[in-house]
Short mmCIF file of C-alpha atoms in Angstrom, two decimals:
data_model
loop_
_atom_site.label_atom_id
_atom_site.label_comp_id
_atom_site.label_asym_id
_atom_site.label_seq_id
_atom_site.Cartn_x
_atom_site.Cartn_y
_atom_site.Cartn_z
CA MET A 188 2.97 8.96 -8.58
CA SER A 189 0.98 11.29 -11.31
CA VAL A 190 1.96 15.16 -11.80
CA LEU A 191 -1.33 16.27 -11.56
CA PRO A 192 -4.04 15.37 -8.84
CA GLY A 193 -7.42 13.68 -9.77
CA ARG A 194 -8.25 10.10 -11.17
CA PRO A 195 -9.41 10.09 -14.66
CA ALA A 196 -10.42 6.55 -14.89
CA GLU A 197 -12.52 6.25 -11.93
CA LEU A 198 -14.12 10.11 -12.64
CA THR A 199 -15.25 8.66 -16.20
CA SER A 200 -16.91 5.35 -14.29
CA ARG A 201 -18.65 7.89 -12.06
CA ALA A 202 -20.04 9.55 -15.16
CA ALA A 203 -20.91 6.59 -16.52
CA ASP A 204 -23.22 5.85 -13.60
CA LEU A 205 -24.59 9.15 -13.33
CA ALA A 206 -25.50 9.02 -17.38
CA SER A 207 -26.81 5.40 -16.65
CA SER A 208 -29.20 7.48 -13.81
CA ALA A 209 -30.42 9.83 -15.87
CA GLU A 210 -31.44 6.90 -18.07
CA VAL A 211 -32.99 4.70 -15.61
CA ILE A 212 -35.10 8.06 -14.33
CA LEU A 213 -36.60 8.09 -18.13
CA ASP A 214 -37.40 4.40 -17.87
CA VAL A 215 -39.37 5.43 -14.58
CA ILE A 216 -41.28 8.25 -16.14
CA ARG A 217 -42.37 6.42 -19.49
CA GLU A 218 -43.58 3.34 -17.01
CA LEU A 219 -45.56 5.89 -14.73
CA ARG A 220 -47.22 7.07 -17.53
CA GLY A 221 -47.86 4.18 -19.22
CA ILE A 222 -50.44 2.89 -16.67
CA VAL A 223 -53.84 3.42 -18.34
CA ASP A 224 -56.36 5.37 -16.91
CA ASP A 225 -59.61 3.54 -15.53
CA ASP A 226 -62.58 6.04 -15.59
CA GLU A 227 -64.78 3.47 -13.88
CA GLY A 228 -62.56 3.30 -10.77
CA LYS A 229 -61.75 5.60 -8.24
CA ALA A 230 -58.71 4.11 -6.79
CA VAL A 231 -56.95 3.22 -10.43
CA HIS A 232 -57.84 7.18 -11.09
CA ALA A 233 -56.13 8.28 -7.83
CA LEU A 234 -53.25 5.86 -8.57
CA HIS A 235 -52.99 7.33 -11.99
CA GLU A 236 -53.20 11.12 -10.23
CA GLN A 237 -50.36 10.16 -7.84
CA ASN A 238 -47.95 8.75 -10.81
CA GLU A 239 -48.22 11.99 -13.06
CA GLN A 240 -47.16 14.20 -9.73
CA ILE A 241 -44.52 11.48 -9.50
CA ALA A 242 -43.39 11.66 -12.94
CA SER A 243 -43.81 15.28 -13.00
CA ASP A 244 -41.62 15.83 -10.38
CA LEU A 245 -39.03 13.10 -11.91
CA ASP A 246 -39.30 15.05 -15.00
CA ARG A 247 -37.53 18.42 -12.85
CA ILE A 248 -34.92 15.79 -11.76
CA GLN A 249 -33.86 14.22 -14.79
CA PRO A 250 -32.13 16.86 -16.75
CA ARG A 251 -29.97 17.82 -13.84
CA TYR A 252 -28.64 14.20 -13.62
CA LYS A 253 -28.29 13.95 -17.36
CA GLY A 254 -26.64 17.62 -17.56
CA ALA A 255 -24.39 16.86 -14.59
CA ALA A 256 -23.08 13.26 -16.68
CA ASP A 257 -22.42 15.26 -19.60
CA ALA A 258 -20.61 17.69 -17.73
CA ILE A 259 -18.23 15.33 -15.63
CA THR A 260 -17.96 12.83 -18.70
CA GLU A 261 -15.95 15.96 -20.56
CA TYR A 262 -14.37 16.78 -17.82
CA ALA A 263 -13.08 13.25 -17.31
CA VAL A 264 -11.69 13.37 -21.06
CA ALA A 265 -10.06 16.96 -20.65
CA LEU A 266 -8.64 15.48 -17.40
CA THR A 267 -7.39 12.51 -18.93
CA GLU A 268 -5.59 14.60 -21.33
CA ALA A 269 -3.96 17.02 -19.00
CA HIS A 270 -2.58 13.81 -17.24
CA ALA A 271 -0.86 12.63 -20.15
CA ASP A 272 0.09 15.69 -21.51
CA ALA A 273 1.79 16.72 -17.65
CA GLU A 274 3.31 12.77 -17.92
CA ARG A 275 5.08 13.66 -21.05
CA ALA A 276 6.34 17.07 -19.77
CA GLN A 277 7.49 15.17 -16.33
CA ASP A 278 9.45 13.03 -18.12
CA ASP A 279 10.93 15.55 -20.80
CA LEU A 280 11.94 17.82 -17.46
CA ASP A 281 13.75 14.98 -16.11
CA ASP A 282 15.51 14.34 -19.32
CA ALA A 283 16.30 18.19 -19.25
CA LEU A 284 17.43 18.50 -15.52
CA LEU A 285 19.93 15.88 -16.25
CA ALA A 286 21.26 17.39 -19.29
CA GLN A 287 21.14 20.95 -17.60
CA GLY A 288 23.39 19.48 -14.89
CA ARG A 289 25.75 18.18 -17.59
CA ALA A 290 25.91 21.08 -19.50
CA ASP A 291 26.30 22.96 -16.32
CA ASN A 292 29.13 21.36 -15.31
CA ALA A 293 31.25 21.55 -19.16
CA LEU A 294 30.84 25.03 -18.63
CA GLU A 295 32.09 25.07 -15.55
CA ASP A 296 34.92 22.78 -15.87
CA LEU A 297 35.86 24.63 -19.45
CA ASN A 298 35.92 27.91 -17.28
CA SER A 299 37.91 26.93 -14.92
CA ARG A 300 40.21 25.33 -17.42
CA VAL A 301 40.43 28.68 -19.26
CA ASP A 302 40.88 30.85 -15.98
CA ALA A 303 43.97 27.78 -14.67
CA ALA A 304 45.82 28.69 -18.31
CA ASP A 305 48.36 31.72 -17.84
CA ASP A 306 47.83 31.85 -21.37
CA ALA A 307 44.51 30.43 -22.33
CA ALA A 308 44.71 28.75 -25.66
CA PRO A 309 42.67 29.74 -28.53
CA SER A 310 41.08 26.10 -28.75
CA LEU A 311 39.76 26.46 -25.13
CA THR A 312 38.53 29.90 -25.21
CA GLY A 313 37.06 28.99 -28.81
CA GLN A 314 34.51 26.31 -26.77
CA VAL A 315 33.45 28.53 -24.02
CA PRO A 316 30.92 30.43 -26.41
CA GLY A 317 29.53 26.30 -27.81
CA ALA A 318 29.49 25.56 -23.87
CA GLN A 319 27.33 28.49 -23.08
CA GLN A 320 25.02 28.00 -26.08
CA ALA A 321 24.38 24.23 -24.65
CA ALA A 322 24.14 25.34 -20.95
CA ASP A 323 21.35 28.16 -22.32
CA ASP A 324 19.64 25.63 -24.24
CA ALA A 325 19.45 23.00 -21.30
CA GLN A 326 17.99 25.86 -18.91
CA ALA A 327 15.07 26.60 -22.00
CA ALA A 328 14.43 23.05 -22.12
CA VAL A 329 13.95 22.67 -18.46
CA GLY A 330 11.61 26.24 -18.88
CA SER A 331 9.87 24.59 -21.33
CA ALA A 332 8.81 21.36 -19.89
CA GLY A 333 7.97 23.28 -16.67
CA GLY A 334 5.60 25.69 -18.29
CA ARG A 335 4.07 22.47 -20.44
CA ILE A 336 3.27 21.24 -17.24
CA ASP A 337 1.79 24.38 -15.89
CA ALA A 338 -0.28 24.44 -19.25
CA ALA A 339 -1.58 20.93 -18.31
CA ARG A 340 -2.30 22.11 -14.91
CA GLU A 341 -4.51 24.99 -15.77
CA ALA A 342 -6.06 23.54 -18.89
CA MET A 343 -7.38 20.85 -16.18
CA ASN A 344 -8.82 23.69 -13.73
CA GLU A 345 -10.29 25.44 -17.28
CA ALA A 346 -12.29 22.09 -17.58
CA ALA A 347 -13.27 21.79 -14.68
CA GLU A 348 -14.75 25.50 -14.15
CA ALA A 349 -16.50 24.63 -17.86
CA ALA A 350 -17.80 21.43 -16.05
CA ILE A 351 -19.13 23.47 -12.97
CA ARG A 352 -20.84 26.09 -15.38
CA LYS A 353 -22.46 23.20 -17.09
CA ILE A 354 -23.68 21.54 -14.28
CA ASP A 355 -25.02 25.04 -12.71
CA ALA A 356 -26.77 25.80 -16.03
CA ALA A 357 -28.43 22.42 -15.74
CA ILE A 358 -29.45 23.09 -12.04
CA ASP A 359 -30.52 26.92 -12.99
CA SER A 360 -32.92 25.74 -15.74
CA THR A 361 -34.78 23.75 -13.91
CA ASN A 362 -34.62 25.56 -10.42
CA GLU A 363 -38.31 25.49 -8.34
CA GLY A 364 -38.42 25.08 -4.14
CA PHE A 365 -36.54 22.19 -2.91
CA TRP A 366 -34.19 22.08 -5.65
CA ASP A 367 -32.61 25.40 -5.36
CA LYS A 368 -31.10 23.66 -2.36
CA VAL A 369 -29.25 21.28 -5.13
CA GLY A 370 -27.41 24.23 -7.05
CA ASP A 371 -25.86 25.24 -3.56
CA PHE A 372 -24.51 21.38 -2.97
CA PHE A 373 -23.04 21.87 -6.23
CA SER A 374 -21.44 25.50 -5.74
CA ASP A 375 -18.21 23.60 -4.88
CA ILE A 376 -18.25 21.16 -7.60
CA GLY A 377 -14.89 21.56 -8.37
CA ASP A 378 -13.37 20.23 -5.01
CA PHE A 379 -15.90 17.18 -6.01
CA LEU A 380 -14.89 16.33 -9.33
CA ALA A 381 -11.54 16.24 -8.42
CA GLY A 382 -11.84 14.24 -4.86
CA ILE A 383 -15.10 11.73 -5.64
CA GLY A 384 -13.00 9.21 -7.52
CA GLU A 385 -10.50 9.16 -4.83
CA TRP A 386 -13.57 8.99 -1.72
CA ILE A 387 -14.67 6.03 -3.73
CA GLY A 388 -11.73 3.97 -4.33
CA ASP A 389 -10.71 4.51 -0.34
CA PHE A 390 -14.22 3.69 0.59
CA LEU A 391 -14.01 0.59 -1.60
CA GLN A 392 -10.42 -0.50 -0.41
CA ASP A 393 -11.36 -0.10 2.97
CA VAL A 394 -14.39 -2.72 2.60
CA VAL A 395 -11.79 -5.18 0.26
CA ASP A 396 -9.39 -5.32 2.77
CA LEU A 397 -11.56 -6.23 5.63
CA LEU A 398 -13.52 -8.84 3.46
CA LYS A 399 -9.82 -10.06 2.99
CA LYS A 400 -9.21 -10.20 6.69
CA ILE A 401 -12.15 -12.12 7.50
CA ALA A 402 -12.14 -14.71 4.73
CA ASP A 403 -8.59 -15.66 5.27
CA THR A 404 -9.31 -15.80 9.01
CA ILE A 405 -12.40 -18.28 8.56
CA ILE A 406 -10.22 -20.34 6.37
CA ALA A 407 -6.80 -20.11 8.88
CA ILE A 408 -9.83 -21.12 12.09
CA LEU A 409 -10.63 -23.79 9.53
CA GLY A 410 -7.55 -25.57 9.03
CA VAL A 411 -7.01 -25.44 13.08
CA LEU A 412 -10.09 -27.18 13.25
CA VAL A 413 -8.99 -30.03 10.83
CA ILE A 414 -5.75 -30.52 12.59
CA LEU A 415 -7.68 -30.98 15.93
CA LEU A 416 -10.22 -33.35 14.61
CA LEU A 417 -7.29 -35.44 12.89
CA ILE A 418 -5.60 -35.48 16.56
CA ILE A 419 -9.34 -36.87 17.74
CA ALA A 420 -9.54 -39.40 14.53
CA VAL A 421 -5.84 -40.91 15.30
CA GLY A 422 -7.06 -41.37 19.47
CA MET A 423 -9.95 -43.01 17.96
CA LEU A 424 -7.93 -45.62 16.39
CA PHE A 425 -6.76 -46.63 19.52
CA GLY A 426 -10.09 -47.02 21.81
CA THR A 427 -11.73 -45.18 24.28
CA ILE A 428 -8.77 -44.28 26.21
CA GLY A 429 -7.12 -43.32 23.19
CA LEU A 430 -10.07 -41.33 22.41
CA ILE A 431 -10.31 -39.41 25.96
CA ILE A 432 -6.48 -38.39 25.82
CA ALA A 433 -7.03 -37.39 22.22
CA ALA A 434 -9.81 -35.28 23.08
CA ILE A 435 -7.82 -33.72 25.97
CA VAL A 436 -5.01 -32.74 23.51
CA ALA A 437 -7.03 -31.03 21.21
CA GLY A 438 -9.64 -29.18 23.94
CA VAL A 439 -5.81 -27.93 25.88
CA LEU A 440 -4.22 -27.14 22.39
CA ALA A 441 -7.67 -25.16 21.08
CA ALA A 442 -7.78 -23.49 24.94
CA PHE A 443 -4.31 -22.35 24.58
CA LEU A 444 -4.35 -21.07 20.87
CA ILE A 445 -7.63 -19.20 21.61
CA ALA A 446 -5.91 -17.68 25.36
CA SER A 447 -2.69 -16.90 23.49
CA ILE A 448 -4.71 -14.71 20.65
CA LEU A 449 -6.94 -12.97 22.84
CA SER A 450 -4.40 -12.05 25.33
CA ASP A 451 -2.43 -10.42 22.62
CA VAL A 452 -5.24 -8.78 20.46
CA LEU A 453 -7.21 -7.03 23.61
CA LYS A 454 -3.92 -5.54 24.69
CA ASP A 455 -3.92 -1.82 24.73
CA THR A 456 -1.24 -0.28 21.84
CA PRO A 457 2.08 -0.20 23.61
CA GLU A 458 3.54 3.56 23.56
CA VAL A 459 5.96 3.67 21.01
CA SER A 460 9.47 6.12 21.47
CA GLU A 461 12.09 6.97 19.10
CA THR A 462 15.55 5.52 20.76
CA ASP A 463 19.13 5.76 19.67
CA PRO A 464 20.72 2.28 20.13
CA TYR A 465 24.16 3.60 18.94
CA ALA A 466 24.56 6.81 21.30
CA ASP A 467 27.25 5.52 23.20
CA VAL A 468 29.27 3.42 20.79
CA LEU A 469 32.22 4.28 18.46
CA PRO A 470 31.68 5.83 15.01
CA GLU A 471 33.15 2.49 13.21
CA ASP A 472 30.74 0.04 15.60
CA VAL A 473 27.51 1.76 14.00
CA PRO A 474 26.23 -0.23 11.29
CA ALA A 475 26.95 0.73 7.82
CA ASP A 476 23.78 2.46 5.87
CA PRO A 477 21.56 -0.71 3.93
CA SER A 478 22.41 -1.28 0.20
CA LEU A 479 20.20 -3.88 -1.52
CA ALA A 480 22.75 -6.35 -0.93
CA THR A 481 22.55 -5.99 2.44
CA VAL A 482 19.16 -5.03 3.42
CA LEU A 483 18.60 -8.60 5.12
CA ASN A 484 21.51 -7.92 7.94
CA GLY A 485 18.84 -5.42 9.42
CA THR A 486 16.53 -8.04 10.69
CA GLY A 487 19.21 -9.63 12.49
CA GLU A 488 20.22 -6.07 13.93
CA VAL A 489 16.56 -5.02 15.48
CA ASP A 490 16.47 -8.59 16.59
CA GLU A 491 19.67 -7.98 18.78
CA LEU A 492 18.61 -4.56 19.45
CA GLY A 493 15.45 -5.67 21.00
CA GLY A 494 15.84 -9.20 22.38
CA GLU A 495 12.66 -10.66 24.89
CA THR A 496 12.17 -7.01 26.37
CA ASP A 497 11.93 -4.72 23.75
CA SER A 498 10.31 -4.91 20.23
CA VAL A 499 12.47 -2.55 18.03
CA VAL A 500 12.00 -1.34 14.31
CA LYS A 501 14.40 0.46 12.22
CA ILE A 502 12.74 2.87 9.50
CA THR A 503 15.86 4.02 6.78
CA LYS A 504 14.47 7.25 4.40
CA VAL A 505 16.41 8.01 1.18
CA LEU A 506 16.05 10.34 -1.01
CA GLY A 507 15.28 8.57 -4.36
CA PRO A 508 14.51 9.87 -7.72
CA ASP A 509 11.23 11.13 -6.98
CA GLY A 510 10.79 11.93 -3.14
CA TRP A 511 11.64 10.27 -0.07
CA TYR A 512 11.61 6.16 0.02
CA TYR A 513 11.02 4.61 3.47
CA THR A 514 12.63 0.68 4.24
CA VAL A 515 11.01 -0.64 7.66
CA THR A 516 12.85 -3.93 9.12
CA LEU A 517 10.76 -5.66 11.56
CA PRO A 518 11.91 -8.12 13.99
CA SER A 519 11.37 -11.80 14.20
CA THR A 520 9.97 -13.80 17.21
CA GLN A 521 11.98 -13.20 20.76
CA GLU A 522 9.39 -14.14 23.17
CA TRP A 523 8.63 -17.89 23.13
CA LEU A 524 7.08 -18.30 26.41
CA SER A 525 4.90 -15.36 26.52
CA ARG A 526 1.94 -17.78 28.06
CA PHE A 527 4.27 -18.73 31.06
CA GLY A 528 5.78 -15.24 32.09
CA ASP A 529 5.70 -12.30 29.70
CA GLN A 530 9.22 -10.88 29.19
CA GLY A 531 8.29 -7.44 27.54
CA ALA A 532 8.45 -8.10 23.96
CA VAL A 533 5.41 -7.79 21.74
CA ASN A 534 6.92 -9.88 18.88
CA ASP A 535 6.23 -13.12 20.81
CA LEU A 536 4.36 -16.76 20.22
CA ASP A 537 0.94 -14.92 20.92
CA SER A 538 0.98 -12.13 18.02
CA ASN A 539 2.68 -14.81 15.91
CA LEU A 540 -0.41 -17.20 16.25
CA ALA A 541 -2.73 -14.12 16.04
CA LEU A 542 -1.21 -12.94 12.65
CA MET A 543 -1.09 -16.20 11.36
CA LEU A 544 -4.53 -17.52 12.36
CA THR A 545 -6.45 -14.07 12.66
CA PRO A 546 -5.60 -11.78 10.33
CA ALA A 547 -8.75 -9.71 10.96
CA LEU A 548 -7.93 -9.24 14.47
CA GLN A 549 -5.18 -6.41 14.58
CA THR A 550 -2.36 -7.52 17.12
CA GLN A 551 -0.13 -5.28 19.46
CA TYR A 552 2.84 -5.82 16.96
CA GLU A 553 0.81 -4.30 14.28
CA ARG A 554 -0.56 -1.75 16.23
CA ALA A 555 2.83 -0.54 17.67
CA VAL A 556 4.86 -0.68 14.14
CA LEU A 557 1.79 1.43 12.47
CA GLU A 558 2.61 3.85 15.47
CA ALA A 559 6.32 4.03 14.71
CA MET A 560 5.30 4.82 10.90
CA GLU A 561 3.48 7.79 11.85
CA GLU A 562 6.10 9.45 14.61
CA ALA A 563 8.86 8.71 11.57
CA GLY A 564 6.97 10.95 9.40
CA ILE A 565 5.88 8.26 6.69
CA GLY A 566 3.24 9.60 4.65
CA GLU A 567 0.32 7.59 3.10
CA ASN A 568 1.38 8.57 -0.41
CA ASP A 569 5.50 7.41 0.44
CA PRO A 570 7.03 4.30 -1.09
CA VAL A 571 7.67 1.83 1.42
CA MET A 572 9.61 -1.46 1.50
CA LEU A 573 9.26 -3.85 4.51
CA VAL A 574 11.92 -6.13 5.23
CA GLY A 575 11.66 -8.83 7.98
CA PHE A 576 13.03 -12.56 8.62
CA SER A 577 10.52 -15.02 10.25
CA GLN A 578 7.64 -13.72 12.23
CA GLY A 579 9.13 -10.13 10.48
CA GLY A 580 8.30 -11.44 7.60
CA ILE A 581 4.66 -12.57 8.26
CA MET A 582 4.21 -8.98 9.58
CA ALA A 583 5.73 -7.86 6.31
CA GLY A 584 3.27 -9.59 4.15
CA HIS A 585 0.33 -9.60 6.63
CA LEU A 586 0.89 -5.24 6.29
CA ALA A 587 0.88 -5.58 2.13
CA ALA A 588 -1.86 -7.76 1.88
CA TYR A 589 -4.47 -6.34 4.43
CA ASN A 590 -3.32 -2.67 4.84
CA SER A 591 -4.12 -0.02 3.01
CA ASP A 592 -3.24 2.79 4.63
CA TYR A 593 0.53 3.22 3.39
CA ASN A 594 2.15 2.65 -0.25
CA TRP A 595 3.45 -0.17 0.04
CA GLN A 596 5.80 -0.97 -2.81
CA ALA A 597 7.91 -3.70 -1.86
CA VAL A 598 8.19 -6.57 0.69
CA VAL A 599 11.80 -8.37 1.05
CA VAL A 600 11.12 -11.42 3.67
CA SER A 601 13.37 -14.50 4.77
CA GLY A 602 12.25 -18.01 6.38
CA ALA A 603 8.52 -16.83 6.47
CA PRO A 604 4.96 -17.89 5.11
CA ILE A 605 3.48 -15.43 2.96
CA ASP A 606 2.73 -17.65 -0.01
CA HIS A 607 -0.98 -17.28 0.84
CA MET A 608 -1.28 -13.50 1.52
CA PRO A 609 -3.00 -11.88 -1.23
CA ILE A 610 -0.29 -9.31 -1.74
CA PRO A 611 -1.36 -6.90 -4.43
CA ASP A 612 0.33 -7.56 -7.93
CA SER A 613 1.26 -3.85 -7.68
CA VAL A 614 3.95 -4.55 -4.61
CA ASP A 615 7.76 -6.57 -5.45
CA VAL A 616 7.76 -9.11 -3.53
CA VAL A 617 11.30 -11.32 -2.90
CA SER A 618 10.64 -14.57 -0.80
CA VAL A 619 13.77 -16.62 0.56
CA GLN A 620 13.01 -20.21 1.84
CA HIS A 621 15.63 -22.52 2.53
CA ASN A 622 15.17 -26.18 1.73
CA GLY A 623 14.73 -27.84 5.65
CA ASP A 624 13.27 -24.78 6.98
CA PRO A 625 9.88 -26.06 8.37
CA VAL A 626 8.54 -22.04 9.50
CA PRO A 627 8.07 -21.39 5.65
CA ASN A 628 5.76 -23.94 4.97
CA LEU A 629 3.19 -23.30 8.00
CA ASP A 630 1.25 -21.73 4.88
CA VAL A 631 -0.75 -24.99 5.03
CA VAL A 632 -2.06 -24.24 8.13
CA ALA A 633 -3.77 -20.98 7.09
CA GLY A 634 -5.17 -22.37 4.07
CA ASP A 635 -2.47 -22.56 1.75
CA LEU A 636 -2.42 -25.03 -1.19
CA GLY A 637 0.21 -23.56 -3.77
CA THR A 638 -0.80 -20.31 -4.41
CA GLU A 639 -0.01 -19.26 -8.18
CA HIS A 640 1.71 -15.96 -8.04
CA GLY A 641 2.52 -13.06 -10.68
CA PRO A 642 5.54 -11.74 -12.30
CA ASN A 643 6.28 -8.98 -9.05
CA TRP A 644 6.92 -12.49 -6.79
CA THR A 645 10.28 -14.01 -6.94
CA THR A 646 10.71 -17.02 -4.62
CA ILE A 647 14.16 -18.36 -4.31
CA ASN A 648 14.00 -21.37 -2.52
CA VAL A 649 17.67 -23.43 -2.08
CA ASP A 650 19.48 -25.14 0.18
CA PRO A 651 21.34 -23.54 2.89
CA PRO A 652 24.66 -22.09 2.85
CA ASN A 653 26.88 -25.06 3.86
CA PRO A 654 24.54 -28.33 4.37
CA ASN A 655 25.01 -31.34 6.44
CA PRO A 656 26.82 -33.36 3.73
CA VAL A 657 24.88 -36.18 5.05
CA LEU A 658 21.35 -34.94 5.35
CA GLY A 659 21.78 -32.61 2.90
CA VAL A 660 20.20 -29.85 5.12
CA ASP A 661 21.61 -27.65 7.77
CA ALA A 662 20.03 -27.64 11.20
CA GLY A 663 20.19 -23.71 11.41
CA ALA A 664 18.25 -23.47 8.15
CA HIS A 665 16.03 -21.19 10.19
CA ASN A 666 18.64 -18.40 10.83
CA ALA A 667 18.78 -14.85 9.62
CA ASP A 668 22.00 -14.28 8.99
CA LYS A 669 22.36 -17.67 6.36
CA TYR A 670 19.03 -16.19 5.09
CA SER A 671 21.03 -13.05 4.57
CA GLN A 672 24.11 -14.61 2.46
CA THR A 673 21.42 -16.77 0.47
CA TYR A 674 20.09 -13.75 -0.65
CA GLN A 675 23.08 -11.68 -1.62
CA ASP A 676 24.22 -15.02 -3.41
CA HIS A 677 20.87 -14.76 -5.70
CA LEU A 678 20.89 -10.53 -5.72
CA ALA A 679 21.46 -10.71 -9.42
CA GLU A 680 18.10 -12.61 -10.01
CA VAL A 681 16.48 -10.08 -7.43
CA GLN A 682 17.72 -7.27 -9.42
CA ALA A 683 16.59 -8.50 -12.78
CA ASN A 684 13.48 -9.06 -11.50
CA HIS A 685 12.77 -6.11 -9.48
CA PRO A 686 14.72 -3.42 -10.71
CA ASP A 687 12.58 -0.66 -8.73
CA LEU A 688 14.02 -2.05 -5.45
CA GLY A 689 17.03 0.28 -6.06
CA ASN A 690 15.28 3.19 -5.77
CA PHE A 691 15.42 2.65 -1.67
CA PHE A 692 19.06 2.82 -1.49
CA ASN A 693 21.12 5.99 -2.23
CA GLU A 694 24.65 4.99 -1.26
CA ASP A 695 25.98 8.72 -2.62
CA GLY A 696 22.98 10.57 -1.00
CA TYR A 697 21.07 11.47 1.94
CA THR A 698 20.24 8.49 3.88
CA ASP A 699 18.55 8.96 7.27
CA THR A 700 18.18 6.28 10.04
CA SER A 701 15.99 6.01 12.84
CA TYR A 702 15.07 3.02 15.27
CA TYR A 703 11.83 3.24 17.39
CA HIS A 704 10.89 0.59 20.51
CA TRP A 705 8.01 -0.41 22.59
CA ASN A 706 6.91 -2.84 24.99
CA GLU A 707 4.12 -4.39 26.60
#
């Protein structure tokens, strides 16, 4: 997260666009005035006069664009330098705070030893001034780094004010009638400069998210249609009767899929509320705070807490190196017969089908998870890790791929078909898959034909623990507990490839765990 507000790169791009607009206006002026006046034709003469009027109006507009472009370009350069200075100062401040803590502790320890001695040895008392000087130097370094951050912020503000003055000057020099109102628009140009890049980025991101959802939905639906056509093609091999049976099977399957998906996405968002599932149990029976090694244990925990009647998510909050870090643990499918009598849990077969086949439609499950995160106080810039097994993993990958409302930084899943999902390269992904488990291979239904992933993505694809000695696989390959064991067996690989995952766990510091539940 940046020390100072604003996005220099996007602001620079915006300034370039304004400069380009100014050049386009000049080109239009030249084109309009390049039309030759024909004295013999009244129509052409009238057109020439009209063009001259338009060109004159554009003459008044162009300096405003050029002046604004120049001012914003200079501001973007100053903002870039201020950001760089602030980032360097923040790094020095972090180091100085650590040094100050060590120096203060050393001084306190030395004073304690001097006070404890009946007759303080000169060797001890002689060390006190040096320790005091080290503590004072560390405190001075902290103050210096903080002052540099303040200086960078002041430089940013002064650059913004200078840009305002230049834009005001460009407007005042051509003030006339309607254009006076333009000056009013630019009166609050400081906030505009700081926010324009972010606004454009958010708007474009929403468009990109929607297009990704629509594209993947089309691909998934085409995959289902291919399967249905294959069923009919196989039936044709057995003559008319076979064709009729295959058509009936394909029709029933298509109707089932459509009914299941619509049944889920058209329902209202469930009412989400915080719960304490361990209120009546002994302290020793409450699960320990998660660590990087045991984070997948929580997937089995939320499944047991919710069952077929409730959906439960677990949200863990820790104080990380630069603020609050959140881990959201999501439940897997617990109700498979929702089409034949809904028990209440929304992490059911209906939402499973909707997540895989129609990512453009928002399921009850997704809406409720986002509601729980909001109730937990997770902000849009707070780092979030998503954890899930099976359908919980699908939901984790889905949110990281298609939702930009939160700062997704990590996805840790097991037994989940997420390889086809367009998760950004900025997100750390760990996907554990057992040989013999068909669920992670369901990506093919969604159109995945072997997606290449970047260095942000680690796939652990191995045999499950204690495989069948004859078959080489285990009938329980799709099992949350066994997946957690496999993950722990490969923890060193995870830590080496994704060192930032450690920020989400703080065994010696503040950790808060909350649970949220809902049902249909």
